[in-house]
CSV table of C-alpha atoms in Angstrom, one decimal:
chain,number,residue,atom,x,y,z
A,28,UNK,CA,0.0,0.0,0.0
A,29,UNK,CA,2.8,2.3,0.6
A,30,UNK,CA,4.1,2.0,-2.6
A,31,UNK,CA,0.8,1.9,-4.2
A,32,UNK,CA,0.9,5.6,-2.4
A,33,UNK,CA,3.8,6.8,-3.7
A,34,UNK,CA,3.7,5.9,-7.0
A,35,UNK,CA,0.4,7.8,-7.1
A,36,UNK,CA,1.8,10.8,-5.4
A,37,UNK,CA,4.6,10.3,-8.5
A,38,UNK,CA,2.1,10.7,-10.8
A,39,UNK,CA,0.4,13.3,-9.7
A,40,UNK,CA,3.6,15.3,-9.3
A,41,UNK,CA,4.5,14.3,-13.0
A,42,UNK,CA,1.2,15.2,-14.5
A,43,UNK,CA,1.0,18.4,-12.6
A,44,UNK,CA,5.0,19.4,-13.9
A,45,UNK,CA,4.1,18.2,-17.3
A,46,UNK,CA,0.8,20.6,-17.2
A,47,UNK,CA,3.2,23.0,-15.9
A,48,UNK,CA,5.6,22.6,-18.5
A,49,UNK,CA,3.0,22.1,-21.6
A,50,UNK,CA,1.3,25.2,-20.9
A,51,UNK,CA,4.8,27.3,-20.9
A,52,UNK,CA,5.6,25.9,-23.9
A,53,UNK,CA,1.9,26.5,-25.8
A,54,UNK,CA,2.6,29.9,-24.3
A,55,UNK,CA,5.7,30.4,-25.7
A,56,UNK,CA,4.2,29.2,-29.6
A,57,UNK,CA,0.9,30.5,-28.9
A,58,UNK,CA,1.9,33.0,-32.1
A,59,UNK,CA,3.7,30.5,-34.1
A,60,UNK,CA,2.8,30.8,-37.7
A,61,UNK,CA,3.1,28.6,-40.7
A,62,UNK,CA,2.7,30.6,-44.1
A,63,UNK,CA,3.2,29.9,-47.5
A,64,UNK,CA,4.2,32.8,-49.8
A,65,UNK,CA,4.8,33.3,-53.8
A,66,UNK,CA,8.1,35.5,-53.7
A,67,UNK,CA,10.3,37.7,-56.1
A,68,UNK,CA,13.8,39.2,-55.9
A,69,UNK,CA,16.7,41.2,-57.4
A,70,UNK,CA,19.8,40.4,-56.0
A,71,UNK,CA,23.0,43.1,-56.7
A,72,UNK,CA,26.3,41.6,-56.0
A,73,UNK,CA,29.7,41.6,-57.0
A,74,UNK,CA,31.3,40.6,-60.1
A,75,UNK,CA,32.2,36.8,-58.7
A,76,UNK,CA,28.9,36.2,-56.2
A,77,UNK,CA,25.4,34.9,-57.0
A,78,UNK,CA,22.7,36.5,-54.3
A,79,UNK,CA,19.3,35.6,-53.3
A,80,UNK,CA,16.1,36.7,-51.3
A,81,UNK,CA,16.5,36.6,-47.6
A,82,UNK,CA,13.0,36.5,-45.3
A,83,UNK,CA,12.3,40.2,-44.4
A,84,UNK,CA,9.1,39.7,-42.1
A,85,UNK,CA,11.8,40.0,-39.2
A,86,UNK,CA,14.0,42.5,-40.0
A,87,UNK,CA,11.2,45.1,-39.0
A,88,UNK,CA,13.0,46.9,-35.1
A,89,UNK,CA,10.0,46.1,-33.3
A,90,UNK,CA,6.7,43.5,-33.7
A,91,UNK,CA,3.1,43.2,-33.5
A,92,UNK,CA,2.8,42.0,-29.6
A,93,UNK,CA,5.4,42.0,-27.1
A,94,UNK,CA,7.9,39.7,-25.5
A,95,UNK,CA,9.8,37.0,-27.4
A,96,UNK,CA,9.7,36.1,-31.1
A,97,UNK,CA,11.8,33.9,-32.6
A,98,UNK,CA,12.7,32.1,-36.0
A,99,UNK,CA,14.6,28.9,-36.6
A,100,UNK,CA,14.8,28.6,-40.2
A,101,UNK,CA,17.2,25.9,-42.6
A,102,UNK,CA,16.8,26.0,-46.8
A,103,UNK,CA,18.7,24.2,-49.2
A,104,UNK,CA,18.5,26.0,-52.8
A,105,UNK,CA,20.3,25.5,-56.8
A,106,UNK,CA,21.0,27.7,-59.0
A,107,UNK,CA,22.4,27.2,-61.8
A,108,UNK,CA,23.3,24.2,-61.0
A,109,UNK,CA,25.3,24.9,-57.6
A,110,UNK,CA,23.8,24.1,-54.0
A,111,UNK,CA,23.2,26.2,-51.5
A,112,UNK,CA,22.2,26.4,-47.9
A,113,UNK,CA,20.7,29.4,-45.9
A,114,UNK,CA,20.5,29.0,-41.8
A,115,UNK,CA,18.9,31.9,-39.9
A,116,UNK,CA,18.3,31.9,-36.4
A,117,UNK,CA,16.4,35.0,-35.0
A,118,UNK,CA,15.9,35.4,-31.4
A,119,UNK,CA,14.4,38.9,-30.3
A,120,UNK,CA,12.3,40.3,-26.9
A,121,UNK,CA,10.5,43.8,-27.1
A,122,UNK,CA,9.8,45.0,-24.1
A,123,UNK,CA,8.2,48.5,-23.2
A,124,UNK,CA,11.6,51.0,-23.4
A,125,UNK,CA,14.3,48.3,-24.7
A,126,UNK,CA,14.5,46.1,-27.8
A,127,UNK,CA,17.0,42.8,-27.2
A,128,UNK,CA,17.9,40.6,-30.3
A,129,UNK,CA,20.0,38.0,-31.3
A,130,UNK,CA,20.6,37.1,-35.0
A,131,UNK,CA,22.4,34.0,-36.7
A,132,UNK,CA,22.8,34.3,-40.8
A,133,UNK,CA,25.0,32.2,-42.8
A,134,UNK,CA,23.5,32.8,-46.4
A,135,UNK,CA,25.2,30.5,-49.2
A,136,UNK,CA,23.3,32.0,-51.9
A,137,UNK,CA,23.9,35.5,-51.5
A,138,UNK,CA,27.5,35.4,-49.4
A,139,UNK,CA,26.0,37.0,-46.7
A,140,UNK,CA,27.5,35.1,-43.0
A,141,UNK,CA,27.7,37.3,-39.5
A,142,UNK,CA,26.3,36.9,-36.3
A,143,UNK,CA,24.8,39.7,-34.5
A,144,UNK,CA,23.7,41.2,-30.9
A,145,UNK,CA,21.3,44.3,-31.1
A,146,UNK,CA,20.4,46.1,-27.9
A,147,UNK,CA,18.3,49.4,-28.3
A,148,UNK,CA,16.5,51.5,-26.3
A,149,UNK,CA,12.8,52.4,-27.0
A,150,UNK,CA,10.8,55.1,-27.7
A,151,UNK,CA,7.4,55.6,-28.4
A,152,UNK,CA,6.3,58.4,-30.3
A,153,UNK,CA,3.0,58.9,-30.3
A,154,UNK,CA,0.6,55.8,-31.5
A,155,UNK,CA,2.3,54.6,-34.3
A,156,UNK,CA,5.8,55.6,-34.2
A,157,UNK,CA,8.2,53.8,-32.1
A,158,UNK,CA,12.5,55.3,-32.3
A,159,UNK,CA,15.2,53.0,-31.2
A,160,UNK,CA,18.8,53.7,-30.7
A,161,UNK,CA,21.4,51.8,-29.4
A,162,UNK,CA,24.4,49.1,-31.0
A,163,UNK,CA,24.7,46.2,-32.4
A,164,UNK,CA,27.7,44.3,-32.0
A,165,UNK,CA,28.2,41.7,-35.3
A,166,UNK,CA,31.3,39.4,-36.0
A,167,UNK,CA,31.2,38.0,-39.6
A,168,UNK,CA,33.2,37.5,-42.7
A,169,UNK,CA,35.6,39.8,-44.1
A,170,UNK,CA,33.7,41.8,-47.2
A,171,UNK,CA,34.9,43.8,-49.9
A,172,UNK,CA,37.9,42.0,-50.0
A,173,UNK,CA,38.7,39.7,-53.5
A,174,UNK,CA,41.7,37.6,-53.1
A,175,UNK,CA,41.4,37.3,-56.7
A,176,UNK,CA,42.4,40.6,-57.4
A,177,UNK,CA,45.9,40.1,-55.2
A,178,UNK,CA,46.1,37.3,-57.3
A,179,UNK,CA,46.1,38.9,-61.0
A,180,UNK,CA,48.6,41.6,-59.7
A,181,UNK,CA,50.9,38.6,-59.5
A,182,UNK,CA,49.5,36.2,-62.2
A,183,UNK,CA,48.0,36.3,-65.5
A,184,UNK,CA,44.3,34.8,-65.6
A,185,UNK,CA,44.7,31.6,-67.3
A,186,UNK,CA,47.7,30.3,-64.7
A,187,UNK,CA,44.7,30.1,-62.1
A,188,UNK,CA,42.8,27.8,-64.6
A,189,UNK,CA,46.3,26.0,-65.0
A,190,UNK,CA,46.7,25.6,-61.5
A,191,UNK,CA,43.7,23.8,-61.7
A,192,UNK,CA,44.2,21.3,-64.1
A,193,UNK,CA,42.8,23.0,-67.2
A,194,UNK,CA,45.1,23.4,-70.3
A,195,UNK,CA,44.4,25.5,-73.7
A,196,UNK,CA,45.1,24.7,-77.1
A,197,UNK,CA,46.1,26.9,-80.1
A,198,UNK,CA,44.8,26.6,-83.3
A,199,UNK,CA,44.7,29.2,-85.8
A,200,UNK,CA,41.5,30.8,-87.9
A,201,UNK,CA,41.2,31.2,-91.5
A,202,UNK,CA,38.4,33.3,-92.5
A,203,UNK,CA,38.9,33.9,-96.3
A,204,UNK,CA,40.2,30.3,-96.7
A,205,UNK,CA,43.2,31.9,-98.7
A,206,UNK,CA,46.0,29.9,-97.1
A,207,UNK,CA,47.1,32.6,-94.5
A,208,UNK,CA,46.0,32.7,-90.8
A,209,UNK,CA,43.7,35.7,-89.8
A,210,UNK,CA,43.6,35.2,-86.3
A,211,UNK,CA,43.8,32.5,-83.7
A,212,UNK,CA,42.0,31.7,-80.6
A,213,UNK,CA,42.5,28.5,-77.8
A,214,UNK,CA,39.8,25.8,-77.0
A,215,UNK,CA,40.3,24.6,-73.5
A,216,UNK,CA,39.9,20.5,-71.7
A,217,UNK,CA,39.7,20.1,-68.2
A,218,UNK,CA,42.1,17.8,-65.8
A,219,UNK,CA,40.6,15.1,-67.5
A,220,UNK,CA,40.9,16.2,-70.8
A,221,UNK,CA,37.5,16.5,-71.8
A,222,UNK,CA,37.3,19.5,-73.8
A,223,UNK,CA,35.0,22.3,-72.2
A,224,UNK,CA,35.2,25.1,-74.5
A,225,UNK,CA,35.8,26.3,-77.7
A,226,UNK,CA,37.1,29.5,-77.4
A,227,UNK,CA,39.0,31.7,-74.6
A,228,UNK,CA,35.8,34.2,-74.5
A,229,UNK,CA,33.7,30.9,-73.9
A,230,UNK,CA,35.9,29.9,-71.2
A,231,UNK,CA,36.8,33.1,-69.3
A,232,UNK,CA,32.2,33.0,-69.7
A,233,UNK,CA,31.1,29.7,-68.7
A,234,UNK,CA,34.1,27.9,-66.5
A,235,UNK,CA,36.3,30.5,-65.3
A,236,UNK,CA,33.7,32.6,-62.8
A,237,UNK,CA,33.6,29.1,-61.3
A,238,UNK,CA,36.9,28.6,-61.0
A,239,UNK,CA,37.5,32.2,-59.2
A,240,UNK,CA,34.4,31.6,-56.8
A,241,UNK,CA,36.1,28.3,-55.3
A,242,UNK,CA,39.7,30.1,-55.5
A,243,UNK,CA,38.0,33.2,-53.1
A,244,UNK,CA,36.0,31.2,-51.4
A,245,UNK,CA,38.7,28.9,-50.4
A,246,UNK,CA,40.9,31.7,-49.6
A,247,UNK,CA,38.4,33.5,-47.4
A,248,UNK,CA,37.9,30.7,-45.5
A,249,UNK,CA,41.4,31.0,-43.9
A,250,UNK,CA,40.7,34.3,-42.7
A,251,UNK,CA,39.5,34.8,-39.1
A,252,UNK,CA,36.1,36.2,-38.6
A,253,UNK,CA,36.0,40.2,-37.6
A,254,UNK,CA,34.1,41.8,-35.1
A,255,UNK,CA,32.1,45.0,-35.2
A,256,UNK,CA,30.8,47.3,-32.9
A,257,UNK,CA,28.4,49.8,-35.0
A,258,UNK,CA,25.5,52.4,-33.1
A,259,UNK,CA,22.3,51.7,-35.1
A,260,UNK,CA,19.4,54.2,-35.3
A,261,UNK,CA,15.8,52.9,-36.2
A,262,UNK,CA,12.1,53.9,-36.9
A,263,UNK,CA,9.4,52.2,-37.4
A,264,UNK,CA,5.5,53.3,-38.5
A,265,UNK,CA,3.0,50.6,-37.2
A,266,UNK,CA,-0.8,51.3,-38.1
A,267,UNK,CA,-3.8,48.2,-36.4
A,268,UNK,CA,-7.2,49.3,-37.8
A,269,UNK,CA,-9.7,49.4,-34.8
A,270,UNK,CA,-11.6,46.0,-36.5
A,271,UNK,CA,-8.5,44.5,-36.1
A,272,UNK,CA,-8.9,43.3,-40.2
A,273,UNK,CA,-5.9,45.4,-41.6
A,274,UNK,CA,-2.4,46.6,-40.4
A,275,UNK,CA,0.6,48.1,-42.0
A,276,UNK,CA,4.2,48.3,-41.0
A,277,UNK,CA,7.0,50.3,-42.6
A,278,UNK,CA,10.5,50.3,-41.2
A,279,UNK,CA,14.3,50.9,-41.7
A,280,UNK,CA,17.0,50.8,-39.4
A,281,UNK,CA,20.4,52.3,-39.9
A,282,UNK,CA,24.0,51.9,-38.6
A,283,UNK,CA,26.4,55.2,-39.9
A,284,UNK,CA,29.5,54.3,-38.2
A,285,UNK,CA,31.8,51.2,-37.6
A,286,UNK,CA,34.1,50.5,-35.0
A,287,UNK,CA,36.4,47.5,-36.1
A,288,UNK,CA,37.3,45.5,-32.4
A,289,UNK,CA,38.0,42.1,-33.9
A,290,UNK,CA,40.0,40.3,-36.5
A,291,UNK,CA,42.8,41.2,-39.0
A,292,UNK,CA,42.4,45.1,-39.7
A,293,UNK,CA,44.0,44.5,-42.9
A,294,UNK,CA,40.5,43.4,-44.1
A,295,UNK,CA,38.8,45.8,-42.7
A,296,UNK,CA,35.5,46.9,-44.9
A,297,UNK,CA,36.4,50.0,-44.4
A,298,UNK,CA,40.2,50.0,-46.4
A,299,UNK,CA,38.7,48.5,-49.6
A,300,UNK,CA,36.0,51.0,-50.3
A,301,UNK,CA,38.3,53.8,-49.9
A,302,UNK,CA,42.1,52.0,-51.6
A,303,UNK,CA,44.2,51.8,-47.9
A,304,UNK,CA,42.5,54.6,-45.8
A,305,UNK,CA,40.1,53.1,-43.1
A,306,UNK,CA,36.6,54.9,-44.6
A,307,UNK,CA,33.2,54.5,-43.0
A,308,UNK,CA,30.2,53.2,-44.9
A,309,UNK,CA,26.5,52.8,-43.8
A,310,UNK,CA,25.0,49.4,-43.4
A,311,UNK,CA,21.0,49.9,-43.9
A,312,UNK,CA,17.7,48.3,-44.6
A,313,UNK,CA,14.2,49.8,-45.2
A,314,UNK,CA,10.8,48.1,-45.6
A,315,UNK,CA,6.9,47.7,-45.4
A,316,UNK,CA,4.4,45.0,-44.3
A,317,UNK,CA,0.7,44.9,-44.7
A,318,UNK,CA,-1.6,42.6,-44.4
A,319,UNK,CA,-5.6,41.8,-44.4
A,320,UNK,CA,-7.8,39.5,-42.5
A,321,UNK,CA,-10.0,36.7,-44.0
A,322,UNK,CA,-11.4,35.5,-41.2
A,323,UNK,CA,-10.3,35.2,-37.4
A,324,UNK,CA,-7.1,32.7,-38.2
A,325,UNK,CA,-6.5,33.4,-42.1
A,326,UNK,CA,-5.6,36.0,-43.7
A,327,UNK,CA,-3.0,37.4,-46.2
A,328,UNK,CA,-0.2,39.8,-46.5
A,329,UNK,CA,2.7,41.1,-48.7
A,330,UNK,CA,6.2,42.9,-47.9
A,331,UNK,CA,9.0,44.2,-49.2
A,332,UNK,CA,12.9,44.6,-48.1
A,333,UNK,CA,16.1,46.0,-49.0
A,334,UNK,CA,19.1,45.8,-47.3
A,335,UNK,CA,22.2,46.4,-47.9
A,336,UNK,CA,25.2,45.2,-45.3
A,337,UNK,CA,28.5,45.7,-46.2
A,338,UNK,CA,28.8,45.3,-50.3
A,339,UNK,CA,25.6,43.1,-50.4
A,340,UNK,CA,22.5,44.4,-51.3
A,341,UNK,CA,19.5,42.5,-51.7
A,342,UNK,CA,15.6,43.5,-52.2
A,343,UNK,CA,12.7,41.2,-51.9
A,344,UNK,CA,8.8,41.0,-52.1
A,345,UNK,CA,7.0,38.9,-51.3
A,346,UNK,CA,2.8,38.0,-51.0
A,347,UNK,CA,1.3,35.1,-49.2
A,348,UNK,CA,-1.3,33.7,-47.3
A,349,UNK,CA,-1.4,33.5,-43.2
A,350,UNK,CA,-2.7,31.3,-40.9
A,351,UNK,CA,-2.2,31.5,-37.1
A,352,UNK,CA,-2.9,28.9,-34.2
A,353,UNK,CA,-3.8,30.9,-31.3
């Protein structure tokens, strides 16, 4: 019988921390949202990247409600026939005079990797205007930088595609058949000697970005991360109809100044926008959200970003549908 007794009292304990801890964690996700969008984007980037959208409904300063939000977010993407993965981990708490936020990114697509802390304090303005100020502290890769171009100052182009097992071939060109070469050109194999282009043009077009990407990629790599303090400065516009059926959301946040506390200053941002001297740039991104209720869990919405961090710049828009468990 005594057992018998405290095996209930076991239970009961159990059941009443697993209530406990069940209702924590439905509190936490009450606001979790699954949504399914149709999306289009115009990434700018340099001459030896590819780009790609990034999600902008949390790069807004401040939400809807407040406390926590939170994103866990993993893609896998091709294009062009390369893969790509995108990780982004977004951890943020809005409380009545502060904002707190974490931030993970590590974009293949567009070449966009930091990680970030963001505290600001708050300031509303009104109804529908809130300020923030404060810094965000980010450590990520070094950008602007091209190993590449260290490279050529040293090497002609095709001893990179030499070094990596490609070879050319002469052969001269005969337009008016009359005997006499008119020009020549090269066709080019590959370390196994299958032949992968025609003509230097069609090399230096189709293979050779390739070829530079994994020699800067490869080369970045061995660099250590860098670390940057920067203040930021942001304002956002937030308008909730009174039925509760429409909202609208513009934003931008701003950072005007970098403090460099971390890394290799050789490869700073700052020295390769401005040839040697240590220039400052401004790191940016501006945007709107609206969106309309169908009914009391469904509804739909669009947005648009653009940001532009460092020497990547990426806009996006996007319009989906909306449905909340609450």
């Amino acid at each position: 019988m005594k057992k018998l007794l405290l095996l209930i009292i076991a239970l009961v304990s159990f059941s009443t921390a697993d209530a406990q801890i069940t209702k924590k964690v439905k509190k936490f996700f009450k606001y979790s949202t699954f949504y399914g969008v149709a999306g289009q984007s115009q990434p700018q980037t340099n001459a030896f990247y590819d780009g790609t959208e990034i999600q902008t409904g949390l790069s807004s300063n401040i939400g809807a409600v407040k406390g926590w939000e939170y994103k866990f977010q993993w893609e896998w993407a091709r294009q062009f026939g390369n893969e790509y993965t995108r990780e982004d981990i977004f951890l943020r708490y809005l409380g009545d005079n502060f904002i707190f936020k974490l931030e993970q990114m590590q974009d293949g697509l567009a070449d966009l990797d930091y990680r970030a802390v963001d505290l600001r304090w708050r300031k509303p303005i009104g109804k529908k205007l809130n300020l923030s100020i404060g810094a965000a502290f980010r450590t990520h890769r070094p950008y602007g930088y091209l190993p590449i171009a260290d490279y050529l100052d040293d090497n002609p182009w095709w001893q990179l595609a030499y070094d990596n097992g490609y070879n050319d071939n002469y052969y001269g060109i005969d337009y008016d058949n009359d005997g006499e070469l008119d020009n020549f050109d090269f066709f080019w194999n590959d370390e196994n000697g299958e032949r992968v282009s025609d003509t230097d043009l069609d090399f230096r077009t189709n293979v050779f970005g390739g070829i530079v990407n994994d020699f800067n990629r490869e080369r970045l790599i061995q660099i250590e991360d860098l670390g940057t303090i920067s203040p930021v400065i942001g304002l956002d516009f937030y308008h909730y109809s009174q039925d509760g059926n429409n909202w609208a959301h513009i934003y931008t946040s701003v950072m005007p100044y970098h403090q460099q506390v971390m890394g290799n200053k050789d490869f700073s941002y700052g020295k390769f926008i401005s040839e040697g001297e240590d220039a400052q740039w401004t790191d940016f991104t501006i945007g709107s959200m609206t969106g309309w209720k169908i009914t009391k869990k469904l509804g739909v919405f669009a947005e648009m970003n653009y940001l532009q961090y460092w020497d990547r710049q990426v806009f996006t828009a996007k319009a989906g549908l909306n449905f909340q468990f609450r």
